[in-house]
mmCIF file of C-alpha atoms and ligand atoms in Angstrom:
data_model
loop_
_atom_site.group_PDB
_atom_site.id
_atom_site.type_symbol
_atom_site.label_atom_id
_atom_site.label_comp_id
_atom_site.label_asym_id
_atom_site.label_seq_id
_atom_site.Cartn_x
_atom_site.Cartn_y
_atom_site.Cartn_z
ATOM 1 C CA MET A 1 0.149 0.028 0.011
ATOM 2 C CA PRO A 2 1.991 3.191 -1.317
ATOM 3 C CA LEU A 3 0.645 5.549 1.728
ATOM 4 C CA LYS A 4 1.775 8.697 0.809
ATOM 5 C CA LYS A 5 0.465 11.000 3.320
ATOM 6 C CA ILE A 6 -1.721 11.433 6.575
ATOM 7 C CA ILE A 7 -3.741 15.203 7.445
ATOM 8 C CA MET A 8 -4.879 14.805 10.916
ATOM 9 C CA HIS A 9 -8.804 16.619 10.804
ATOM 10 C CA LYS A 10 -8.615 18.208 14.349
ATOM 11 C CA LEU A 11 -13.144 18.076 14.896
ATOM 12 C CA ARG A 12 -14.902 19.896 17.531
ATOM 13 C CA MET A 13 -18.763 18.699 17.935
ATOM 14 C CA ARG A 14 -21.266 19.486 20.735
ATOM 15 C CA LEU A 15 -23.343 16.948 21.434
ATOM 16 C CA LYS A 16 -27.110 17.485 21.870
ATOM 17 C CA GLU A 17 -27.868 16.582 25.660
ATOM 18 C CA PRO A 18 -25.104 16.263 28.042
ATOM 19 C CA PHE A 19 -24.123 12.526 28.671
ATOM 20 C CA ALA A 20 -23.904 11.829 32.046
ATOM 21 C CA THR A 21 -21.982 8.907 33.872
ATOM 22 C CA SER A 22 -20.223 8.189 37.433
ATOM 23 C CA PHE A 23 -17.011 9.339 36.345
ATOM 24 C CA GLY A 24 -18.516 12.731 34.608
ATOM 25 C CA VAL A 25 -20.656 14.917 32.230
ATOM 26 C CA MET A 26 -19.938 15.388 28.472
ATOM 27 C CA GLN A 27 -21.203 17.703 27.012
ATOM 28 C CA GLU A 28 -18.114 18.364 24.002
ATOM 29 C CA LYS A 29 -16.167 16.343 22.010
ATOM 30 C CA GLU A 30 -13.251 16.664 20.631
ATOM 31 C CA PHE A 31 -11.713 14.394 18.205
ATOM 32 C CA TYR A 32 -9.323 13.865 15.417
ATOM 33 C CA ILE A 33 -10.587 12.622 11.918
ATOM 34 C CA ILE A 34 -7.442 10.573 10.314
ATOM 35 C CA GLU A 35 -6.967 10.728 6.488
ATOM 36 C CA VAL A 36 -4.400 8.689 5.336
ATOM 37 C CA VAL A 37 -4.119 9.007 1.778
ATOM 38 C CA ASP A 38 -2.515 6.740 -0.809
ATOM 39 C CA SER A 39 -0.383 8.090 -4.055
ATOM 40 C CA ASP A 40 -3.379 6.789 -6.409
ATOM 41 C CA GLY A 41 -5.560 9.162 -4.187
ATOM 42 C CA ASN A 42 -7.589 6.964 -2.500
ATOM 43 C CA LYS A 43 -8.355 7.833 1.061
ATOM 44 C CA GLY A 44 -8.670 6.297 4.608
ATOM 45 C CA TYR A 45 -10.453 7.233 7.788
ATOM 46 C CA GLY A 46 -10.151 6.472 11.432
ATOM 47 C CA GLU A 47 -11.735 8.508 14.172
ATOM 48 C CA THR A 48 -9.223 8.771 17.946
ATOM 49 C CA VAL A 49 -11.950 8.111 20.258
ATOM 50 C CA ALA A 50 -10.271 8.854 23.838
ATOM 51 C CA PHE A 51 -11.883 12.148 25.868
ATOM 52 C CA SER A 52 -10.821 15.529 26.127
ATOM 53 C CA VAL A 53 -9.711 14.565 29.994
ATOM 54 C CA PRO A 54 -8.369 10.611 30.930
ATOM 55 C CA TRP A 55 -11.601 9.727 32.825
ATOM 56 C CA TYR A 56 -12.127 6.588 30.967
ATOM 57 C CA THR A 57 -9.010 5.043 30.316
ATOM 58 C CA GLU A 58 -5.347 7.818 30.646
ATOM 59 C CA GLU A 59 -5.792 8.625 27.396
ATOM 60 C CA THR A 60 -6.641 11.695 26.065
ATOM 61 C CA VAL A 61 -7.580 14.007 22.875
ATOM 62 C CA LYS A 62 -3.719 16.034 22.420
ATOM 63 C CA SER A 63 -1.686 12.654 23.516
ATOM 64 C CA ASN A 64 -3.777 10.637 21.332
ATOM 65 C CA ARG A 65 -2.727 13.477 18.947
ATOM 66 C CA ASP A 66 0.588 12.961 20.714
ATOM 67 C CA ILE A 67 2.009 10.091 19.870
ATOM 68 C CA ILE A 68 0.440 9.399 16.024
ATOM 69 C CA VAL A 69 2.518 12.714 15.772
ATOM 70 C CA ASP A 70 5.265 11.296 17.330
ATOM 71 C CA CYS A 71 5.483 8.234 17.493
ATOM 72 C CA LEU A 72 3.238 6.851 14.920
ATOM 73 C CA ILE A 73 4.069 8.616 11.903
ATOM 74 C CA PRO A 74 7.878 7.592 11.800
ATOM 75 C CA ILE A 75 6.838 4.519 11.615
ATOM 76 C CA LEU A 76 4.778 3.807 8.724
ATOM 77 C CA ARG A 77 7.484 5.670 7.101
ATOM 78 C CA GLU A 78 9.879 3.795 8.152
ATOM 79 C CA HIS A 79 7.601 0.339 6.475
ATOM 80 C CA GLU A 80 5.904 -0.646 3.657
ATOM 81 C CA LEU A 81 2.734 -2.547 4.123
ATOM 82 C CA TYR A 82 0.966 -5.477 1.827
ATOM 83 C CA HIS A 83 -1.943 -6.113 4.705
ATOM 84 C CA PRO A 84 -3.594 -4.024 7.743
ATOM 85 C CA ASP A 85 -2.985 -7.115 10.066
ATOM 86 C CA GLU A 86 0.965 -5.952 9.865
ATOM 87 C CA VAL A 87 -0.107 -2.503 11.588
ATOM 88 C CA PHE A 88 -0.859 -3.899 14.853
ATOM 89 C CA PRO A 89 2.755 -5.463 15.162
ATOM 90 C CA LEU A 90 4.436 -2.728 14.390
ATOM 91 C CA PHE A 91 2.919 -0.382 17.007
ATOM 92 C CA GLU A 92 2.933 -3.391 19.240
ATOM 93 C CA LYS A 93 6.698 -1.973 20.029
ATOM 94 C CA LEU A 94 5.301 1.338 21.796
ATOM 95 C CA ARG A 95 3.623 1.192 25.033
ATOM 96 C CA GLY A 96 -0.245 1.431 25.411
ATOM 97 C CA ASN A 97 -2.068 4.593 23.620
ATOM 98 C CA ASN A 98 -4.313 2.155 22.878
ATOM 99 C CA MET A 99 -7.370 4.436 20.960
ATOM 100 C CA ALA A 100 -4.336 6.127 19.637
ATOM 101 C CA LYS A 101 -2.689 3.163 17.883
ATOM 102 C CA ALA A 102 -6.611 2.134 17.195
ATOM 103 C CA ALA A 103 -7.281 5.370 14.994
ATOM 104 C CA VAL A 104 -4.030 4.974 13.132
ATOM 105 C CA GLU A 105 -5.417 1.254 12.255
ATOM 106 C CA GLY A 106 -8.397 2.280 11.329
ATOM 107 C CA ALA A 107 -7.901 4.456 8.287
ATOM 108 C CA ILE A 108 -5.810 1.646 7.062
ATOM 109 C CA TRP A 109 -8.041 -0.589 7.400
ATOM 110 C CA ASP A 110 -10.469 1.483 5.647
ATOM 111 C CA LEU A 111 -7.729 2.361 2.544
ATOM 112 C CA TYR A 112 -6.925 -0.921 1.924
ATOM 113 C CA ALA A 113 -10.692 -2.194 2.136
ATOM 114 C CA LYS A 114 -11.343 1.227 -0.555
ATOM 115 C CA ARG A 115 -7.904 -0.241 -2.838
ATOM 116 C CA LYS A 116 -9.184 -3.800 -2.922
ATOM 117 C CA GLY A 117 -13.722 -2.756 -3.960
ATOM 118 C CA ILE A 118 -14.311 -4.683 -0.628
ATOM 119 C CA SER A 119 -16.154 -3.022 1.498
ATOM 120 C CA LEU A 120 -14.624 -3.333 4.886
ATOM 121 C CA ALA A 121 -16.946 -6.021 7.269
ATOM 122 C CA THR A 122 -15.780 -8.373 4.121
ATOM 123 C CA ALA A 123 -12.486 -6.913 4.546
ATOM 124 C CA LEU A 124 -12.831 -7.878 8.283
ATOM 125 C CA GLY A 125 -14.619 -11.088 7.221
ATOM 126 C CA GLY A 126 -17.856 -10.038 8.705
ATOM 127 C CA GLU A 127 -20.794 -12.292 7.660
ATOM 128 C CA LYS A 128 -23.584 -10.400 8.940
ATOM 129 C CA THR A 129 -25.853 -7.731 6.594
ATOM 130 C CA GLU A 130 -27.475 -6.474 9.570
ATOM 131 C CA ILE A 131 -26.049 -5.740 12.928
ATOM 132 C CA GLY A 132 -29.360 -4.694 16.117
ATOM 133 C CA VAL A 133 -27.719 -1.769 18.348
ATOM 134 C CA GLY A 134 -28.920 -0.917 21.314
ATOM 135 C CA ILE A 135 -28.323 2.587 23.641
ATOM 136 C CA SER A 136 -27.104 3.801 26.074
ATOM 137 C CA ILE A 137 -28.704 5.407 28.277
ATOM 138 C CA GLY A 138 -26.808 8.252 30.651
ATOM 139 C CA ILE A 139 -27.491 9.329 34.419
ATOM 140 C CA GLN A 140 -30.733 11.549 34.705
ATOM 141 C CA ARG A 141 -31.576 14.369 37.477
ATOM 142 C CA THR A 142 -34.881 12.429 38.195
ATOM 143 C CA VAL A 143 -36.307 8.393 37.341
ATOM 144 C CA GLY A 144 -39.316 10.581 35.430
ATOM 145 C CA GLU A 145 -36.946 11.654 33.312
ATOM 146 C CA LEU A 146 -34.577 8.450 33.328
ATOM 147 C CA ILE A 147 -38.411 6.412 32.643
ATOM 148 C CA SER A 148 -39.525 8.534 29.185
ATOM 149 C CA LYS A 149 -36.076 8.552 27.435
ATOM 150 C CA ILE A 150 -36.324 4.622 28.348
ATOM 151 C CA GLU A 151 -39.888 4.673 26.598
ATOM 152 C CA GLN A 152 -38.621 7.154 23.120
ATOM 153 C CA SER A 153 -35.720 5.112 22.660
ATOM 154 C CA LEU A 154 -37.911 2.324 22.502
ATOM 155 C CA GLU A 155 -40.219 3.648 20.145
ATOM 156 C CA GLU A 156 -37.326 3.939 18.172
ATOM 157 C CA GLY A 157 -37.009 -0.060 18.012
ATOM 158 C CA TYR A 158 -33.519 -0.040 20.387
ATOM 159 C CA LYS A 159 -33.156 -3.971 20.990
ATOM 160 C CA ARG A 160 -31.149 -3.302 24.519
ATOM 161 C CA ILE A 161 -31.375 -0.983 26.515
ATOM 162 C CA LYS A 162 -28.328 -0.200 28.866
ATOM 163 C CA LEU A 163 -28.119 2.340 32.025
ATOM 164 C CA LYS A 164 -25.401 4.121 33.455
ATOM 165 C CA ILE A 165 -25.399 4.061 37.339
ATOM 166 C CA LYS A 166 -23.314 5.373 40.456
ATOM 167 C CA PRO A 167 -23.623 4.932 44.045
ATOM 168 C CA GLY A 168 -26.394 6.723 45.232
ATOM 169 C CA LEU A 169 -28.318 6.126 41.689
ATOM 170 C CA ASP A 170 -28.746 2.802 41.709
ATOM 171 C CA VAL A 171 -30.689 -0.535 43.086
ATOM 172 C CA GLU A 172 -33.671 1.579 44.067
ATOM 173 C CA ILE A 173 -33.696 3.265 40.217
ATOM 174 C CA LEU A 174 -33.506 0.143 38.957
ATOM 175 C CA ARG A 175 -36.207 -1.560 40.710
ATOM 176 C CA GLU A 176 -38.230 1.477 39.839
ATOM 177 C CA VAL A 177 -37.480 1.220 36.484
ATOM 178 C CA ARG A 178 -37.984 -2.768 36.207
ATOM 179 C CA ARG A 179 -41.309 -2.054 37.465
ATOM 180 C CA HIS A 180 -42.503 -0.012 34.885
ATOM 181 C CA PHE A 181 -41.056 -1.951 32.028
ATOM 182 C CA PRO A 182 -40.817 -5.539 33.161
ATOM 183 C CA ASP A 183 -39.543 -7.612 29.946
ATOM 184 C CA THR A 184 -37.270 -5.211 28.198
ATOM 185 C CA PRO A 185 -33.709 -5.333 27.681
ATOM 186 C CA ILE A 186 -32.217 -3.856 30.392
ATOM 187 C CA MET A 187 -28.185 -3.729 31.493
ATOM 188 C CA ALA A 188 -26.530 -1.286 34.014
ATOM 189 C CA ASP A 189 -22.915 -0.160 33.539
ATOM 190 C CA ALA A 190 -21.446 1.543 36.597
ATOM 191 C CA ASN A 191 -17.502 2.428 35.126
ATOM 192 C CA SER A 192 -16.105 1.181 37.823
ATOM 193 C CA ALA A 193 -17.387 3.173 40.374
ATOM 194 C CA TYR A 194 -18.044 -0.035 42.998
ATOM 195 C CA SER A 195 -15.345 -1.736 45.372
ATOM 196 C CA LEU A 196 -16.625 -5.320 46.405
ATOM 197 C CA LYS A 197 -16.910 -3.394 49.883
ATOM 198 C CA ASP A 198 -20.295 -2.705 47.753
ATOM 199 C CA ILE A 199 -20.735 -6.607 48.040
ATOM 200 C CA SER A 200 -24.596 -6.429 49.940
ATOM 201 C CA LEU A 201 -26.141 -3.659 47.274
ATOM 202 C CA LEU A 202 -24.323 -5.347 44.433
ATOM 203 C CA LYS A 203 -25.993 -8.169 45.359
ATOM 204 C CA GLU A 204 -29.403 -6.505 45.011
ATOM 205 C CA LEU A 205 -28.578 -6.044 41.546
ATOM 206 C CA ASP A 206 -29.007 -9.292 40.563
ATOM 207 C CA ASP A 207 -33.159 -9.605 41.549
ATOM 208 C CA LEU A 208 -33.958 -7.822 38.590
ATOM 209 C CA ASP A 209 -33.245 -9.854 35.400
ATOM 210 C CA LEU A 210 -30.432 -7.399 33.580
ATOM 211 C CA MET A 211 -28.855 -8.758 30.953
ATOM 212 C CA MET A 212 -24.924 -8.282 32.146
ATOM 213 C CA ILE A 213 -23.996 -5.935 34.691
ATOM 214 C CA GLU A 214 -20.833 -4.267 32.729
ATOM 215 C CA GLN A 215 -17.720 -3.203 34.244
ATOM 216 C CA PRO A 216 -18.881 -2.736 38.699
ATOM 217 C CA LEU A 217 -15.563 -2.430 39.661
ATOM 218 C CA GLN A 218 -11.412 -1.250 39.393
ATOM 219 C CA HIS A 219 -10.805 -0.364 36.143
ATOM 220 C CA TYR A 220 -7.725 -3.254 35.397
ATOM 221 C CA ASP A 221 -9.145 -5.266 38.024
ATOM 222 C CA ILE A 222 -10.002 -8.702 37.183
ATOM 223 C CA ILE A 223 -9.531 -10.546 40.348
ATOM 224 C CA ASP A 224 -12.236 -9.139 42.379
ATOM 225 C CA HIS A 225 -14.503 -9.013 38.975
ATOM 226 C CA ALA A 226 -14.564 -13.266 39.479
ATOM 227 C CA LYS A 227 -15.492 -12.990 42.963
ATOM 228 C CA LEU A 228 -17.920 -11.190 42.637
ATOM 229 C CA GLN A 229 -19.050 -12.868 39.396
ATOM 230 C CA ASN A 230 -18.550 -16.113 41.859
ATOM 231 C CA GLN A 231 -21.787 -14.867 43.706
ATOM 232 C CA LEU A 232 -23.795 -13.477 41.145
ATOM 233 C CA LYS A 233 -26.175 -14.805 38.079
ATOM 234 C CA THR A 234 -26.033 -11.268 35.975
ATOM 235 C CA PRO A 235 -23.278 -12.008 33.511
ATOM 236 C CA ILE A 236 -20.561 -9.150 34.797
ATOM 237 C CA CYS A 237 -19.280 -7.827 31.272
ATOM 238 C CA LEU A 238 -16.072 -6.232 31.234
ATOM 239 C CA ASP A 239 -15.526 -2.802 29.877
ATOM 240 C CA GLU A 240 -12.483 -0.812 31.492
ATOM 241 C CA SER A 241 -10.807 -3.757 32.830
ATOM 242 C CA ILE A 242 -10.220 -5.209 28.561
ATOM 243 C CA HIS A 243 -7.328 -3.839 26.845
ATOM 244 C CA SER A 244 -5.996 -6.779 24.902
ATOM 245 C CA LEU A 245 -6.197 -10.576 23.333
ATOM 246 C CA TYR A 246 -3.924 -11.456 26.517
ATOM 247 C CA ASP A 247 -6.847 -9.638 29.135
ATOM 248 C CA VAL A 248 -9.693 -11.735 27.956
ATOM 249 C CA GLU A 249 -7.608 -14.652 28.078
ATOM 250 C CA LYS A 250 -6.608 -14.275 31.803
ATOM 251 C CA ALA A 251 -10.488 -12.240 32.073
ATOM 252 C CA ILE A 252 -12.515 -15.903 30.573
ATOM 253 C CA GLU A 253 -9.826 -18.631 32.600
ATOM 254 C CA LEU A 254 -10.589 -16.553 35.782
ATOM 255 C CA GLY A 255 -14.473 -16.679 34.903
ATOM 256 C CA SER A 256 -14.391 -12.559 35.757
ATOM 257 C CA SER A 257 -16.514 -11.944 32.699
ATOM 258 C CA LYS A 258 -19.258 -14.464 31.167
ATOM 259 C CA VAL A 259 -19.423 -11.699 28.123
ATOM 260 C CA ILE A 260 -17.050 -8.934 26.373
ATOM 261 C CA ASN A 261 -17.587 -5.152 24.871
ATOM 262 C CA ILE A 262 -15.298 -4.850 22.811
ATOM 263 C CA LYS A 263 -14.231 -1.264 21.510
ATOM 264 C CA ILE A 264 -11.736 -1.081 19.096
ATOM 265 C CA GLY A 265 -9.425 1.946 20.385
ATOM 266 C CA ARG A 266 -9.819 0.416 24.446
ATOM 267 C CA VAL A 267 -7.908 -3.115 22.528
ATOM 268 C CA GLY A 268 -5.066 -1.282 20.210
ATOM 269 C CA GLY A 269 -7.441 -2.046 16.672
ATOM 270 C CA LEU A 270 -9.380 -3.860 14.659
ATOM 271 C CA SER A 271 -7.085 -6.558 14.559
ATOM 272 C CA GLU A 272 -6.855 -7.236 17.861
ATOM 273 C CA SER A 273 -10.413 -6.803 17.827
ATOM 274 C CA LYS A 274 -10.259 -9.536 15.665
ATOM 275 C CA ARG A 275 -8.329 -11.659 17.101
ATOM 276 C CA ILE A 276 -10.357 -11.090 20.875
ATOM 277 C CA HIS A 277 -13.855 -11.789 18.768
ATOM 278 C CA ASN A 278 -12.317 -14.906 17.135
ATOM 279 C CA TYR A 279 -10.894 -16.496 20.951
ATOM 280 C CA CYS A 280 -14.246 -15.448 22.362
ATOM 281 C CA LYS A 281 -16.455 -17.077 20.014
ATOM 282 C CA LYS A 282 -14.564 -20.219 20.066
ATOM 283 C CA GLN A 283 -14.789 -19.885 24.553
ATOM 284 C CA GLY A 284 -18.248 -19.780 23.725
ATOM 285 C CA ILE A 285 -18.621 -16.056 24.965
ATOM 286 C CA PRO A 286 -20.861 -13.490 22.645
ATOM 287 C CA VAL A 287 -19.503 -10.168 22.889
ATOM 288 C CA TRP A 288 -20.948 -6.897 21.561
ATOM 289 C CA CYS A 289 -19.255 -4.042 20.341
ATOM 290 C CA GLY A 290 -19.353 -0.818 22.615
ATOM 291 C CA GLY A 291 -19.247 3.413 22.071
ATOM 292 C CA MET A 292 -17.199 6.039 22.825
ATOM 293 C CA LEU A 293 -19.509 9.102 21.714
ATOM 294 C CA GLU A 294 -18.038 8.376 18.096
ATOM 295 C CA ALA A 295 -18.703 10.403 15.159
ATOM 296 C CA GLY A 296 -19.949 9.300 11.846
ATOM 297 C CA ILE A 297 -16.212 7.743 10.908
ATOM 298 C CA GLY A 298 -15.841 5.695 14.531
ATOM 299 C CA ARG A 299 -19.456 5.069 14.235
ATOM 300 C CA ALA A 300 -18.796 3.469 10.011
ATOM 301 C CA HIS A 301 -15.774 1.330 11.986
ATOM 302 C CA ASN A 302 -18.120 -0.384 14.770
ATOM 303 C CA ILE A 303 -21.159 -1.299 12.480
ATOM 304 C CA ALA A 304 -17.818 -2.976 10.014
ATOM 305 C CA LEU A 305 -16.473 -4.841 12.922
ATOM 306 C CA SER A 306 -20.846 -6.104 14.708
ATOM 307 C CA ALA A 307 -20.582 -7.798 11.215
ATOM 308 C CA LEU A 308 -18.723 -10.766 12.895
ATOM 309 C CA ALA A 309 -20.282 -13.687 13.183
ATOM 310 C CA ASN A 310 -20.067 -13.670 17.251
ATOM 311 C CA PHE A 311 -21.479 -9.602 17.821
ATOM 312 C CA ILE A 312 -23.655 -11.321 19.499
ATOM 313 C CA LEU A 313 -25.367 -9.617 21.741
ATOM 314 C CA PRO A 314 -26.803 -5.857 20.432
ATOM 315 C CA GLY A 315 -24.059 -2.708 20.838
ATOM 316 C CA ASP A 316 -24.240 0.498 21.704
ATOM 317 C CA THR A 317 -24.062 1.980 18.471
ATOM 318 C CA SER A 318 -26.900 3.840 18.139
ATOM 319 C CA GLY A 319 -27.707 5.950 14.762
ATOM 320 C CA SER A 320 -25.672 8.872 14.121
ATOM 321 C CA SER A 321 -28.620 10.894 15.523
ATOM 322 C CA ARG A 322 -28.264 9.638 19.120
ATOM 323 C CA TYR A 323 -25.745 12.195 19.814
ATOM 324 C CA TRP A 324 -25.291 14.172 16.756
ATOM 325 C CA GLU A 325 -27.524 17.101 15.169
ATOM 326 C CA GLU A 326 -25.155 16.304 11.831
ATOM 327 C CA ASP A 327 -23.038 14.483 11.356
ATOM 328 C CA ILE A 328 -19.596 14.360 9.748
ATOM 329 C CA ILE A 329 -20.564 11.537 7.097
ATOM 330 C CA HIS A 330 -23.041 10.938 4.753
ATOM 331 C CA PRO A 331 -25.221 8.936 4.848
ATOM 332 C CA GLU A 332 -26.085 10.017 7.933
ATOM 333 C CA VAL A 333 -26.175 7.089 10.167
ATOM 334 C CA ILE A 334 -29.711 5.775 10.795
ATOM 335 C CA ALA A 335 -30.713 2.572 12.889
ATOM 336 C CA GLU A 336 -34.361 1.585 11.892
ATOM 337 C CA LYS A 337 -35.862 -0.568 14.490
ATOM 338 C CA GLY A 338 -32.735 -0.972 16.734
ATOM 339 C CA ILE A 339 -31.016 -2.616 12.779
ATOM 340 C CA ILE A 340 -28.299 -0.680 11.119
ATOM 341 C CA LYS A 341 -27.351 -2.067 7.242
ATOM 342 C CA VAL A 342 -23.903 -3.221 6.774
ATOM 343 C CA PRO A 343 -23.087 -1.254 4.371
ATOM 344 C CA THR A 344 -21.636 -3.107 1.048
ATOM 345 C CA SER A 345 -19.836 -0.469 -0.992
ATOM 346 C CA PRO A 346 -16.019 -0.001 -0.304
ATOM 347 C CA GLY A 347 -14.314 0.449 2.932
ATOM 348 C CA ILE A 348 -16.442 1.711 6.015
ATOM 349 C CA GLY A 349 -19.330 2.571 3.010
ATOM 350 C CA TYR A 350 -19.285 6.682 4.013
ATOM 351 C CA GLU A 351 -18.196 9.837 2.380
ATOM 352 C CA ILE A 352 -16.935 11.908 4.947
ATOM 353 C CA ASN A 353 -19.406 15.440 5.248
ATOM 354 C CA GLU A 354 -16.747 17.935 3.559
ATOM 355 C CA ASP A 355 -19.171 20.838 3.715
ATOM 356 C CA ALA A 356 -19.165 18.854 8.174
ATOM 357 C CA LEU A 357 -16.288 18.719 8.011
ATOM 358 C CA ARG A 358 -14.994 21.866 7.957
ATOM 359 C CA LYS A 359 -17.929 23.322 9.887
ATOM 360 C CA PHE A 360 -16.656 21.122 12.740
ATOM 361 C CA ARG A 361 -12.661 21.321 12.040
ATOM 362 C CA VAL A 362 -10.453 23.612 14.733
ATOM 363 C CA GLU A 363 -7.261 22.552 13.039
ATOM 364 C CA ARG A 364 -6.349 20.919 10.024
ATOM 365 C CA GLN A 365 -2.441 18.566 10.140
ATOM 366 C CA GLU A 366 -0.598 16.904 6.240
ATOM 367 C CA TYR A 367 2.694 14.855 7.071
ATOM 368 C CA GLN A 368 4.385 13.856 4.685
ATOM 369 C CA ILE A 369 5.034 9.526 4.858
HETATM 370 O O1 OSB B 1 -18.346 2.992 29.272
HETATM 371 O O2 OSB B 1 -19.515 1.986 27.621
HETATM 372 C C1 OSB B 1 -18.991 3.163 28.028
HETATM 373 C C2 OSB B 1 -19.799 6.346 26.678
HETATM 374 C C3 OSB B 1 -18.260 6.819 27.467
HETATM 375 C C4 OSB B 1 -17.504 6.881 27.868
HETATM 376 C C5 OSB B 1 -17.628 4.947 28.542
HETATM 377 C C6 OSB B 1 -18.649 4.345 28.273
HETATM 378 C C7 OSB B 1 -20.210 4.883 27.303
HETATM 379 C C8 OSB B 1 -21.294 4.568 27.052
HETATM 380 C C9 OSB B 1 -21.693 5.451 25.567
HETATM 381 O O3 OSB B 1 -21.943 3.962 27.779
HETATM 382 C C10 OSB B 1 -21.996 4.555 24.178
HETATM 383 C C11 OSB B 1 -22.289 5.460 22.411
HETATM 384 O O4 OSB B 1 -23.286 5.226 23.287
HETATM 385 O O5 OSB B 1 -21.612 5.380 22.671
HETATM 386 MG MG1 MG B 2 -18.659 0.592 29.713
#
């Protein structure tokens, strides 16, 4: 693949409404669109998913930019690539910074698929033509507001409802929600807000018939999660604790997680996501694709990955209009009755909306390869 240059577009976009989790409230999203251009004029796109503040993992928008410019682009200058699977081992020499690595690798995957004239989903080995999706609802001010958000999401057809919880805003609220929606597939995501000291509270969640409880304990932990899983019927799903296939192997071996949330950025890219998917499939562990409040390019990558067979559970990739008045791709991602059609045109299958890109762009830098 004759890579010629990389263009980094820094964008700033405002969410339709604030998104509240146990770690904080987000209203604005800053990120980079990574555009890889080859000498034939083909273009591949990736999106950085770290937030401005390191409260989900240690990476930030700035660290993503610095690692890409100072470390990853120089590596690309030194190596010729034939297949995107070669990117992960090249970047593996550098510790961590998975979201920076994934954004660049994702752009190269898109470029590769476009050069081949196949969809990214097909390039990854995806078989599904459509994917089922759920929605993640942030912490609300009142239970009434939460109930109406859930009603609205169910009307829109989302296949499962994920609710963010934190200490003090958990069991009672979920009980109330369960009373209103006795049969709805509901899960809870704590974003690491609890510890084993909260075991009696966490056991109360076990009576609410939740699909799973996502990342209740410390953000790197797999030991305490195993202890907790031993005492719960409800499956635990790890999110923050999973940075690699290695982490998945150990978590499954220990019994820390019966379901895995795969986020492309968190695990360092699509190649590693694929390996995790394949391993979980062999182990009989269902996976789903998590989200990072992505704009259209990141969403498109999530959709392509979710076309792989073992993405059995609905993911967090809702339609573009979930977070954005206007997305940066054309067409926008549409979730109809909780279903997104996997694009069949080459690469990610969505075009950049150049007007929207210019509108939200606050910075543009080019780097020769
Ligand atoms: O834990 O999955 C998470 C959003 C930001 C940070 C972490 C998480 C989330 C979500 C929403 O749950 C995912 C999305 O809709 O993109
Ligand atoms: Mg989560």
